[in-house]
Amino acid sequence: MSSTMRAFVLTGPRRGAVQEVPVPRPESGEVVVDVERAGVCGTDVEFFTGEMAYLHQGHSAYPMRLGHEWAGTVSAVGAGVDSGWLGRRVMGDTMLGDQTCRRCARGHQHTCENRQEVGIRGDRPGALAERLAVPAWSLHALPDEVDAVLGALVEPGGNALRAARAAGACDRALVFGPGTIGLLTAMFLRAAGTEVHLMGVDDGSFARGLGFEHVWTRETLPDLPFDAVVDATGAADLPALAVDLVEPAGRVVYIGLSGRPSPLDTRALVLKDVTAVGVLSASPGLAETIAAYGSGAVDPRPLVAATVGLDDVGAVLAGEWRAGPGPKIHVDPRR
């Protein structure tokens, strides 16, 4: 076996290329995964442009290897790891808490102050590579019904599932931002029997093609009572609009992040008796997302516009890749 592998390495803002890097060896408690699919997400684009906050807060630094939405097969295990993992198809948690702090002990390892994030934070290389090393405890086995395409959509799906659950039991919900997370959230809400409305900036033809009848722009949004509003955008003004539009005693869910602070008058929350929920991570929702994909309750495959090789990652991050109408690009590092 070769001692090197191909990986996309980001060396600075708008600078990156495929390089030959050492093949990872599993340390104690780790496994090595042969990556079959990895998704490119908005966070990766922010690292590419240099706008990602972690770069300026000291949590991340160039050079770095991106990729936190992935699926593959375990090919090696380190000391202390059950050999039964070998050959198993898996995906893994992005958030890797230190497993020792109070937050980790309380089951909130995704909020650990000392956490690593695969392909994002703490110098933990990501999955835009032929192989990836991760702790065995972070793995989730994939059933036969969940192939590599679906497996690489579990991480964004876990975020969306948590957003949908945070919306609570509701008759009608409004989702801002019909991108990957917004559409996945809409899918989970629909699967729960909710009447889903989406608000975006275009004619919504892609969302309509997925079976969502109620797709609007801000100008065409009807005056309806919304029991929950989910903001899956990066627009700084929409968190306040969510509170304006939600019904009294309703719920607003914030999963999108703006590049600047979002003004929000908490008096509106109080006087409308609104519950506001922030969703940081997919971690608590991964197992349930895998089950939903496996049962067919939610099918996110149409979101994948194209699957490319590592050599095309730079163009994808730069927005130069021409693909289909879906919002998600997948990478097959074996190409």
Short mmCIF file of C-alpha atoms in Angstrom, two decimals:
data_model
loop_
_atom_site.label_atom_id
_atom_site.label_comp_id
_atom_site.label_asym_id
_atom_site.label_seq_id
_atom_site.Cartn_x
_atom_site.Cartn_y
_atom_site.Cartn_z
CA MET A 1 0.00 0.00 0.00
CA SER A 2 1.24 3.47 -0.86
CA SER A 3 2.41 5.66 2.02
CA THR A 4 0.71 8.72 0.50
CA MET A 5 -2.75 9.62 -0.70
CA ARG A 6 -4.46 12.43 -2.55
CA ALA A 7 -6.20 15.18 -0.59
CA PHE A 8 -7.45 18.69 -1.30
CA VAL A 9 -5.38 21.07 0.81
CA LEU A 10 -6.46 24.67 1.40
CA THR A 11 -3.32 26.78 1.89
CA GLY A 12 -4.88 30.25 2.13
CA PRO A 13 -7.83 32.35 1.03
CA ARG A 14 -8.80 31.19 -2.46
CA ARG A 15 -5.67 29.03 -2.64
CA GLY A 16 -5.91 25.27 -2.66
CA ALA A 17 -4.91 22.22 -4.67
CA VAL A 18 -4.78 18.44 -4.59
CA GLN A 19 -1.61 17.28 -2.89
CA GLU A 20 0.03 14.00 -1.99
CA VAL A 21 -0.10 13.73 1.82
CA PRO A 22 0.79 10.91 4.23
CA VAL A 23 -1.83 8.22 4.63
CA PRO A 24 -3.35 8.51 8.12
CA ARG A 25 -2.52 5.80 10.64
CA PRO A 26 -5.10 5.11 13.34
CA GLU A 27 -3.99 6.18 16.79
CA SER A 28 -5.34 4.44 19.88
CA GLY A 29 -9.13 4.59 19.80
CA GLU A 30 -9.24 5.65 16.15
CA VAL A 31 -10.20 4.12 12.84
CA VAL A 32 -9.20 4.94 9.27
CA VAL A 33 -12.02 5.23 6.75
CA ASP A 34 -11.75 4.91 2.97
CA VAL A 35 -13.88 7.88 1.90
CA GLU A 36 -16.51 7.16 -0.75
CA ARG A 37 -18.44 10.44 -0.73
CA ALA A 38 -17.92 13.85 0.84
CA GLY A 39 -20.23 16.83 0.60
CA VAL A 40 -19.14 20.42 0.01
CA CYS A 41 -20.97 22.85 2.27
CA GLY A 42 -21.24 26.58 2.90
CA THR A 43 -18.77 26.34 5.78
CA ASP A 44 -16.15 24.99 3.35
CA VAL A 45 -16.78 27.95 1.06
CA GLU A 46 -16.27 30.36 3.97
CA PHE A 47 -12.89 28.78 4.70
CA PHE A 48 -12.03 29.07 1.01
CA THR A 49 -12.87 32.79 0.94
CA GLY A 50 -11.21 33.42 4.31
CA GLU A 51 -14.44 34.68 5.89
CA MET A 52 -14.96 31.81 8.36
CA ALA A 53 -14.96 33.18 11.93
CA TYR A 54 -12.85 30.29 13.27
CA LEU A 55 -9.90 31.57 11.21
CA HIS A 56 -10.03 34.89 13.05
CA GLN A 57 -10.72 33.35 16.47
CA GLY A 58 -7.71 31.03 16.40
CA HIS A 59 -9.73 27.80 16.21
CA SER A 60 -8.58 27.04 12.64
CA ALA A 61 -5.57 27.88 10.50
CA TYR A 62 -4.20 27.23 7.04
CA PRO A 63 -3.12 24.82 5.70
CA MET A 64 -6.19 22.72 6.32
CA ARG A 65 -8.10 19.83 4.82
CA LEU A 66 -11.83 20.43 4.51
CA GLY A 67 -14.77 18.00 4.46
CA HIS A 68 -17.12 17.15 7.32
CA GLU A 69 -20.05 15.51 5.47
CA TRP A 70 -18.85 12.05 4.52
CA ALA A 71 -19.43 8.32 4.22
CA GLY A 72 -17.04 5.45 3.65
CA THR A 73 -15.77 2.06 4.79
CA VAL A 74 -13.51 1.34 7.76
CA SER A 75 -10.19 -0.03 6.50
CA ALA A 76 -8.02 0.04 9.63
CA VAL A 77 -8.47 0.21 13.40
CA GLY A 78 -6.16 1.42 16.14
CA ALA A 79 -5.37 -0.04 19.53
CA GLY A 80 -8.39 -0.58 21.73
CA VAL A 81 -10.90 -0.51 18.85
CA ASP A 82 -13.22 -3.45 18.21
CA SER A 83 -12.02 -5.20 15.04
CA GLY A 84 -15.69 -5.65 14.15
CA TRP A 85 -15.59 -2.16 12.69
CA LEU A 86 -13.34 -3.38 9.86
CA GLY A 87 -15.21 -3.42 6.56
CA ARG A 88 -18.26 -1.65 7.97
CA ARG A 89 -19.88 1.20 6.10
CA VAL A 90 -20.05 4.29 8.27
CA MET A 91 -20.45 8.02 8.60
CA GLY A 92 -19.20 10.03 11.54
CA ASP A 93 -19.98 12.89 13.87
CA THR A 94 -18.31 16.17 12.97
CA MET A 95 -18.09 17.40 16.57
CA LEU A 96 -15.44 15.63 18.63
CA GLY A 97 -15.62 16.66 22.27
CA ASP A 98 -12.75 15.96 24.65
CA GLN A 99 -14.91 13.34 26.45
CA THR A 100 -13.75 14.60 29.85
CA CYS A 101 -15.44 17.95 30.49
CA ARG A 102 -18.78 18.66 32.16
CA ARG A 103 -20.53 19.30 28.84
CA CYS A 104 -19.37 15.99 27.39
CA ALA A 105 -20.40 14.17 30.57
CA ARG A 106 -23.88 15.68 30.26
CA GLY A 107 -24.24 14.43 26.66
CA HIS A 108 -23.49 17.77 25.03
CA GLN A 109 -20.10 16.93 23.55
CA HIS A 110 -20.95 18.96 20.44
CA THR A 111 -20.69 22.10 22.61
CA CYS A 112 -17.39 21.12 24.26
CA GLU A 113 -15.10 24.13 24.58
CA ASN A 114 -12.11 21.98 23.63
CA ARG A 115 -13.78 20.14 20.78
CA GLN A 116 -12.25 19.35 17.44
CA GLU A 117 -14.47 19.52 14.36
CA VAL A 118 -13.61 17.26 11.45
CA GLY A 119 -12.34 19.37 8.56
CA ILE A 120 -13.17 22.56 10.45
CA ARG A 121 -11.61 23.14 13.86
CA GLY A 122 -8.68 22.01 15.95
CA ASP A 123 -6.41 20.71 13.18
CA ARG A 124 -8.53 17.60 12.56
CA PRO A 125 -8.14 16.79 8.82
CA GLY A 126 -11.35 16.43 6.85
CA ALA A 127 -12.80 14.06 4.29
CA LEU A 128 -11.85 15.75 1.00
CA ALA A 129 -9.22 13.04 0.78
CA GLU A 130 -8.93 9.38 -0.06
CA ARG A 131 -8.78 8.41 3.63
CA LEU A 132 -9.78 9.90 6.96
CA ALA A 133 -8.88 9.13 10.58
CA VAL A 134 -11.55 9.65 13.27
CA PRO A 135 -12.29 8.37 16.79
CA ALA A 136 -14.21 5.10 16.76
CA TRP A 137 -16.74 6.51 19.25
CA SER A 138 -17.81 9.10 16.65
CA LEU A 139 -18.90 6.50 14.08
CA HIS A 140 -22.43 5.59 13.07
CA ALA A 141 -22.90 2.38 11.09
CA LEU A 142 -24.93 2.68 7.90
CA PRO A 143 -27.54 0.05 6.99
CA ASP A 144 -27.65 -1.40 3.48
CA GLU A 145 -30.53 0.94 2.59
CA VAL A 146 -28.31 3.99 3.18
CA ASP A 147 -25.68 4.09 0.45
CA ALA A 148 -22.70 6.45 0.23
CA VAL A 149 -24.77 9.26 -1.30
CA LEU A 150 -27.28 9.17 1.53
CA GLY A 151 -24.51 8.57 4.05
CA ALA A 152 -22.79 11.80 3.09
CA LEU A 153 -26.13 13.60 3.55
CA VAL A 154 -26.61 12.38 7.12
CA GLU A 155 -24.59 15.22 8.68
CA PRO A 156 -26.57 18.05 7.06
CA GLY A 157 -29.69 15.97 7.59
CA GLY A 158 -29.00 15.72 11.31
CA ASN A 159 -28.88 19.50 11.55
CA ALA A 160 -32.14 19.77 9.63
CA LEU A 161 -33.86 17.09 11.67
CA ARG A 162 -32.97 18.96 14.87
CA ALA A 163 -34.34 22.18 13.37
CA ALA A 164 -37.57 20.43 12.42
CA ARG A 165 -37.89 18.87 15.88
CA ALA A 166 -37.22 22.26 17.49
CA ALA A 167 -40.18 23.67 15.54
CA GLY A 168 -42.38 21.41 17.63
CA ALA A 169 -45.69 19.84 16.72
CA CYS A 170 -47.23 22.40 14.38
CA ASP A 171 -49.85 22.58 11.67
CA ARG A 172 -48.06 25.11 9.47
CA ALA A 173 -44.37 26.08 9.34
CA LEU A 174 -42.39 28.59 7.31
CA VAL A 175 -38.76 27.91 6.35
CA PHE A 176 -36.51 30.75 5.25
CA GLY A 177 -33.86 29.67 2.74
CA PRO A 178 -34.51 26.73 0.38
CA GLY A 179 -30.86 25.62 0.27
CA THR A 180 -29.59 22.26 1.49
CA ILE A 181 -30.44 22.74 5.17
CA GLY A 182 -33.70 24.58 4.47
CA LEU A 183 -34.95 21.93 2.07
CA LEU A 184 -33.90 19.10 4.36
CA THR A 185 -35.70 20.80 7.24
CA ALA A 186 -38.77 21.14 5.03
CA MET A 187 -38.56 17.42 4.18
CA PHE A 188 -38.48 16.42 7.84
CA LEU A 189 -41.35 18.77 8.67
CA ARG A 190 -43.39 17.38 5.78
CA ALA A 191 -42.69 13.82 6.93
CA ALA A 192 -44.15 14.80 10.30
CA GLY A 193 -47.38 15.96 8.66
CA THR A 194 -46.74 19.71 8.77
CA GLU A 195 -47.93 22.04 6.01
CA VAL A 196 -44.62 23.52 4.87
CA HIS A 197 -44.06 26.92 3.28
CA LEU A 198 -40.68 28.04 1.93
CA MET A 199 -39.41 31.57 1.37
CA GLY A 200 -36.50 32.21 -0.96
CA VAL A 201 -35.20 34.70 -3.48
CA ASP A 202 -36.10 32.98 -6.76
CA ASP A 203 -39.18 31.41 -8.34
CA GLY A 204 -38.78 28.26 -6.26
CA SER A 205 -39.00 25.90 -9.22
CA PHE A 206 -36.53 23.42 -7.71
CA ALA A 207 -38.43 23.26 -4.42
CA ARG A 208 -41.70 22.87 -6.30
CA GLY A 209 -40.14 19.97 -8.18
CA LEU A 210 -39.59 18.29 -4.83
CA GLY A 211 -43.33 18.49 -4.17
CA PHE A 212 -43.47 21.68 -2.11
CA GLU A 213 -46.46 23.65 -3.33
CA HIS A 214 -46.10 26.69 -1.09
CA VAL A 215 -42.94 28.47 -2.22
CA TRP A 216 -42.72 32.25 -1.97
CA THR A 217 -40.47 35.25 -2.10
CA ARG A 218 -40.55 37.89 0.60
CA GLU A 219 -42.77 40.01 -1.64
CA THR A 220 -45.29 37.25 -2.39
CA LEU A 221 -45.47 35.61 1.06
CA PRO A 222 -49.16 35.33 2.02
CA ASP A 223 -50.56 36.61 5.29
CA LEU A 224 -51.00 33.27 7.05
CA PRO A 225 -50.58 32.13 10.66
CA PHE A 226 -47.30 30.23 11.00
CA ASP A 227 -46.91 28.11 14.13
CA ALA A 228 -43.15 27.92 13.59
CA VAL A 229 -40.57 29.76 11.51
CA VAL A 230 -37.14 28.29 10.75
CA ASP A 231 -34.35 30.58 9.57
CA ALA A 232 -31.87 28.59 7.49
CA THR A 233 -30.27 31.61 5.81
CA GLY A 234 -27.29 33.84 6.40
CA ALA A 235 -29.29 37.06 6.20
CA ALA A 236 -28.83 39.32 9.22
CA ASP A 237 -32.33 40.79 9.04
CA LEU A 238 -34.32 37.56 8.89
CA PRO A 239 -34.11 36.47 12.55
CA ALA A 240 -36.20 39.51 13.47
CA LEU A 241 -38.62 38.85 10.61
CA ALA A 242 -39.08 35.29 11.91
CA VAL A 243 -40.35 36.69 15.21
CA ASP A 244 -42.60 39.14 13.38
CA LEU A 245 -44.19 36.38 11.30
CA VAL A 246 -44.58 33.58 13.85
CA GLU A 247 -47.86 33.17 15.69
CA PRO A 248 -48.04 34.14 19.36
CA ALA A 249 -46.94 31.16 21.49
CA GLY A 250 -45.15 29.82 18.42
CA ARG A 251 -41.53 28.81 17.94
CA VAL A 252 -38.65 30.31 15.96
CA VAL A 253 -35.63 28.17 15.11
CA TYR A 254 -32.27 29.61 14.10
CA ILE A 255 -29.88 27.35 12.21
CA GLY A 256 -28.44 29.81 9.67
CA LEU A 257 -25.53 32.08 10.59
CA SER A 258 -24.99 35.62 9.35
CA GLY A 259 -21.56 37.10 8.80
CA ARG A 260 -22.56 39.99 11.08
CA PRO A 261 -24.74 40.36 14.18
CA SER A 262 -28.48 40.03 13.73
CA PRO A 263 -30.60 42.67 15.49
CA LEU A 264 -33.45 41.13 17.44
CA ASP A 265 -35.78 42.92 19.86
CA THR A 266 -36.39 40.48 22.72
CA ARG A 267 -39.48 42.44 23.69
CA ALA A 268 -41.14 40.91 20.64
CA LEU A 269 -40.28 37.44 21.93
CA VAL A 270 -41.69 38.18 25.36
CA LEU A 271 -44.85 39.96 24.30
CA LYS A 272 -45.70 37.18 21.82
CA ASP A 273 -44.65 34.41 24.25
CA VAL A 274 -42.40 32.98 21.54
CA THR A 275 -39.87 30.18 22.11
CA ALA A 276 -36.55 30.71 20.31
CA VAL A 277 -34.18 27.79 19.70
CA GLY A 278 -30.67 27.76 18.26
CA VAL A 279 -29.31 24.64 16.54
CA LEU A 280 -25.53 24.24 16.39
CA SER A 281 -24.85 20.68 15.38
CA ALA A 282 -26.16 17.47 13.87
CA SER A 283 -24.68 15.35 16.67
CA PRO A 284 -27.86 14.54 18.65
CA GLY A 285 -29.81 13.85 15.44
CA LEU A 286 -27.51 11.55 13.45
CA ALA A 287 -28.98 8.18 14.43
CA GLU A 288 -32.54 9.34 13.81
CA THR A 289 -31.56 10.80 10.44
CA ILE A 290 -30.01 7.50 9.35
CA ALA A 291 -33.23 5.75 10.34
CA ALA A 292 -35.35 8.23 8.39
CA TYR A 293 -33.23 7.79 5.27
CA GLY A 294 -33.21 4.02 5.65
CA SER A 295 -36.99 3.81 5.96
CA GLY A 296 -37.56 6.16 3.01
CA ALA A 297 -39.47 8.64 5.18
CA VAL A 298 -37.10 11.31 3.86
CA ASP A 299 -35.25 11.05 0.54
CA PRO A 300 -32.66 13.80 0.02
CA ARG A 301 -31.03 12.33 -3.10
CA PRO A 302 -32.49 14.99 -5.46
CA LEU A 303 -30.52 17.66 -3.59
CA VAL A 304 -27.24 16.38 -5.06
CA ALA A 305 -26.64 18.27 -8.29
CA ALA A 306 -23.39 16.55 -9.26
CA THR A 307 -20.60 14.29 -8.04
CA VAL A 308 -17.07 15.38 -8.91
CA GLY A 309 -13.49 14.31 -8.20
CA LEU A 310 -10.89 15.94 -5.97
CA ASP A 311 -9.41 17.85 -8.92
CA ASP A 312 -12.67 19.78 -9.27
CA VAL A 313 -12.97 20.86 -5.62
CA GLY A 314 -11.25 24.21 -6.15
CA ALA A 315 -13.69 25.17 -8.89
CA VAL A 316 -16.64 24.09 -6.75
CA LEU A 317 -15.48 26.21 -3.81
CA ALA A 318 -14.92 29.17 -6.10
CA GLY A 319 -18.44 28.86 -7.50
CA GLU A 320 -17.13 28.12 -10.97
CA TRP A 321 -18.54 24.60 -11.33
CA ARG A 322 -21.63 24.32 -13.52
CA ALA A 323 -23.98 21.68 -12.15
CA GLY A 324 -27.66 20.77 -12.05
CA PRO A 325 -30.32 22.61 -10.09
CA GLY A 326 -29.73 20.91 -6.72
CA PRO A 327 -27.88 22.83 -3.98
CA LYS A 328 -25.38 20.12 -2.99
CA ILE A 329 -22.15 18.99 -4.67
CA HIS A 330 -20.61 15.67 -3.68
CA VAL A 331 -16.99 14.61 -4.10
CA ASP A 332 -15.86 11.07 -4.81
CA PRO A 333 -12.15 11.05 -3.85
CA ARG A 334 -11.61 7.80 -5.77
CA ARG A 335 -12.19 9.55 -9.10
#
